[in-house]
Amino acid sequence: MSYGSKIREFRKERGLTLTKLAEKASISPSFLSSIERGAKKASINVLNRLSVAVNVPVSYLVEENLPRSQDEGNRIHQIRIARGLTIEELAEISDLPINAITEYEEGNRKLGLADIQKLCDALNVNISYLLSKGKKKYKLSDRLRSIREAQGLTVTALADKAGVSPGLISQIENDLTTPSFETLEAIAGAIGIALSYIWIEKEDLEELLSSLSPGVLDLLSDSTVQAVLRIISDFDSGEVKYLFSYIEFFKRHSNLLR
């Protein structure tokens, strides 16, 4: 599908007229019409403005083919699990058939943009996050090794401080095993940094922020919300898990509290 066809599809999906989208992208309606029909080519600058206007990554517009449904389905699966939802619950919220969601998560089915938007709305994530091309997978092993070497620690010295075996540290750094949450906490404590610094890099944070809905982003800019986040910033894993459980309980039973 050409990028012009994709732009037209997204425009119609969002209920935008040619004139309205052209206005949002600061181009003329006739030029936009020519782009959609493939009669004229758009510059990267124009494509960037159009992608912002329809709220999708520019990479999605210029790809030769649609992103693999398996990648999209896997992201939906991960987000659904993180939200603590079953497929049945997601189907009820999104008003989509259970089998459609199941096949989509498994990569055996493609969904139209309207259905993808329903899933994103149900999971409270931005559709641009779902359709964006995945970045190179960040390796915990590389991050841990770089931090250890920056602090001048040998594998044995770090293992002693963290209360684990040198062999385990070596396996983690060589990507031969995945450490438990408790092990990562011990390692982070041993080198005196926050656990999130080992696990999350700037690119991961940017991707996380891009997955948030506009409403959540507005909340994060609120001073009261920021104050709450500062309060819980030093919670240990047990306290965080308890807080998440409470939030999930509230989400499931919020109708009883109205």
C-alpha positions in Angstrom: 0.0 0.0 0.0 1.4 3.4 -1.0 1.9 6.1 1.6 -0.8 8.1 -0.1 -3.3 5.3 0.3 -2.3 5.0 4.0 -2.8 8.7 4.6 -6.3 8.5 3.0 -7.2 5.5 5.1 -6.0 7.1 8.4 -7.7 10.4 7.4 -11.1 8.7 6.8 -10.6 6.6 9.9 -10.3 9.7 12.0 -13.2 11.4 10.3 -11.1 14.2 8.8 -11.9 15.9 5.5 -9.2 16.7 3.0 -9.4 20.4 4.0 -9.2 19.6 7.7 -6.1 17.4 7.4 -4.5 19.7 5.0 -5.0 22.5 7.5 -3.5 20.4 10.3 -0.5 19.6 8.2 -0.1 23.1 6.8 -0.4 22.1 3.1 -3.1 22.9 0.5 -6.1 20.5 0.1 -5.2 20.1 -3.6 -1.7 19.0 -2.8 -3.0 16.5 -0.2 -5.4 15.1 -2.7 -2.6 14.6 -5.2 -0.5 12.8 -2.5 -3.4 10.5 -1.7 -3.9 9.7 -5.3 -0.2 9.1 -5.9 -0.1 11.9 -8.5 2.5 13.8 -6.5 5.2 12.8 -4.1 5.5 14.3 -0.6 8.8 15.5 0.9 10.0 14.0 4.2 9.0 17.3 5.9 5.5 17.0 4.6 5.2 13.3 5.6 6.4 14.2 9.1 3.6 16.8 9.4 1.0 14.4 8.0 2.1 11.6 10.4 1.7 14.0 13.3 -1.7 15.2 12.1 -3.0 11.6 11.8 -1.1 10.4 14.9 1.0 7.6 13.4 4.7 7.1 13.1 6.2 8.4 9.8 8.0 5.1 9.4 4.6 3.4 9.1 3.6 5.7 6.2 6.8 5.1 4.2 7.1 1.3 4.7 6.4 -0.7 1.6 4.1 -3.0 3.4 2.0 -2.9 6.5 3.8 -3.8 9.7 3.7 -7.5 10.5 0.5 -8.4 12.3 2.6 -10.7 14.5 4.6 -7.8 15.9 1.4 -5.8 16.5 -0.4 -8.8 18.0 2.5 -9.5 20.3 2.4 -5.9 21.6 -1.3 -6.2 22.2 -0.7 -9.5 24.1 2.0 -7.9 26.3 -0.1 -4.8 27.1 -3.2 -6.9 27.8 -1.2 -9.1 30.3 0.3 -6.0 31.9 -3.2 -4.6 32.4 -4.3 -7.9 34.0 -7.0 -8.5 31.4 -8.1 -11.9 30.0 -8.9 -12.1 26.3 -12.6 -12.4 27.2 -12.4 -9.2 29.2 -10.6 -7.3 26.4 -13.1 -8.6 23.9 -16.0 -7.2 26.0 -14.3 -3.8 26.5 -13.3 -3.5 22.9 -16.5 -5.0 21.4 -14.4 -7.4 19.3 -14.9 -11.2 18.9 -12.7 -13.3 21.2 -11.4 -15.4 18.3 -10.4 -12.2 16.4 -8.3 -11.0 19.3 -6.8 -14.5 19.9 -5.8 -14.9 16.2 -4.4 -11.3 16.1 -2.2 -11.9 19.2 -0.9 -15.1 17.7 -0.1 -13.3 14.4 -2.5 -15.4 12.4 -4.9 -12.6 11.5 -4.8 -8.9 10.4 -7.2 -6.4 11.7 -8.5 -3.2 10.1 -7.5 0.2 11.5 -10.9 0.6 13.0 -10.5 -2.6 15.1 -6.9 -1.8 16.0 -8.2 1.6 17.3 -10.8 -0.2 19.4 -8.1 -2.4 21.0 -5.9 0.7 21.7 -8.9 2.5 23.2 -9.7 -0.5 25.4 -6.1 -0.8 26.6 -5.7 3.0 26.9 -2.6 3.2 24.6 -1.8 5.4 21.7 -2.2 3.7 18.3 1.2 5.2 17.2 2.9 3.0 19.8 1.3 -0.1 18.4 2.1 0.6 14.8 5.6 2.0 15.3 8.5 -0.1 14.1 10.3 -1.9 17.0 13.7 -0.6 17.9 16.7 -2.8 18.3 16.2 -4.8 21.4 18.1 -3.4 24.4 20.2 -5.9 26.1 20.4 -6.0 29.9 23.7 -7.9 29.6 25.4 -5.0 27.8 24.0 -2.4 30.2 25.1 -4.3 33.3 28.6 -4.9 32.0 29.1 -1.2 31.1 28.0 -0.1 34.6 30.2 -2.6 36.3 33.3 -1.6 34.2 32.5 2.1 34.7 32.7 1.5 38.5 36.0 -0.4 38.1 34.5 -3.7 39.5 35.5 -7.2 38.5 32.9 -9.8 38.0 34.0 -11.4 41.3 33.9 -8.1 43.2 30.4 -7.4 42.0 29.3 -10.9 42.8 30.6 -10.6 46.3 28.9 -7.3 46.9 25.6 -8.6 45.5 25.7 -11.9 47.4 25.6 -14.0 44.2 28.1 -16.2 42.4 30.6 -14.8 39.9 29.3 -17.5 37.5 25.8 -15.9 37.6 27.1 -12.4 36.9 29.1 -13.8 34.0 26.0 -15.6 32.6 23.9 -12.5 32.8 26.6 -10.3 31.1 26.9 -12.9 28.3 23.2 -13.1 27.9 23.1 -16.8 28.9 20.5 -16.4 31.6 17.7 -14.0 32.6 18.1 -12.9 36.2 15.2 -12.8 38.7 13.8 -9.5 39.9 15.4 -10.2 43.3 18.8 -10.8 41.8 18.6 -7.5 39.9 17.6 -5.7 43.1 20.7 -7.1 44.8 23.0 -6.1 41.9 21.5 -2.6 41.8 22.0 -2.3 45.5 25.5 -3.5 45.3 26.6 -0.9 42.8 24.5 1.9 44.4 22.1 2.7 41.6 18.3 2.5 41.0 17.1 -0.7 39.6 15.4 1.2 36.8 18.8 2.5 35.7 19.9 -1.0 34.9 16.7 -2.1 33.3 15.5 1.0 31.4 17.4 3.2 29.0 16.4 6.6 27.5 15.0 4.9 24.3 12.9 2.6 26.4 11.5 5.5 28.4 10.7 7.4 25.2 8.9 4.3 23.8 7.0 4.0 27.1 5.9 7.6 27.0 4.8 7.2 23.4 2.5 4.3 24.5 0.6 6.5 27.0 -2.7 8.0 26.0 -3.0 11.8 25.8 -5.1 11.8 29.0 -2.3 10.0 30.9 0.3 12.4 29.6 -1.8 15.4 30.7 -2.0 13.8 34.2 1.7 13.4 34.3 2.1 17.1 33.8 -0.1 17.8 36.8 1.8 18.9 39.9 -0.4 16.8 42.2 0.3 13.7 40.2 4.0 14.5 40.2 3.9 14.8 44.0 2.3 11.3 44.3 5.0 9.8 42.0 7.7 11.4 44.2 6.1 9.8 47.3 6.2 6.3 45.8 9.5 6.7 44.1 11.4 4.8 46.9 8.9 2.0 47.3 10.4 -1.5 47.4 9.2 -4.3 45.2 6.6 -5.5 47.7 5.1 -2.1 48.1 5.0 -1.6 44.4 3.3 -4.9 43.8 0.7 -4.1 46.5 0.0 -0.8 44.9 -0.4 -2.4 41.5 -2.8 -4.9 42.9 -4.9 -2.1 44.5 -4.9 -0.2 41.2 -6.1 -3.3 39.3 -8.8 -3.9 41.9 -9.9 -0.3 41.6 -10.0 -0.6 37.7 -12.1 -3.8 37.9 -14.6 -2.5 40.4 -14.6 1.3 39.7 -18.3 1.1 38.8 -19.1 0.1 42.4 -17.4 3.3 43.7 -19.3 5.8 41.6 
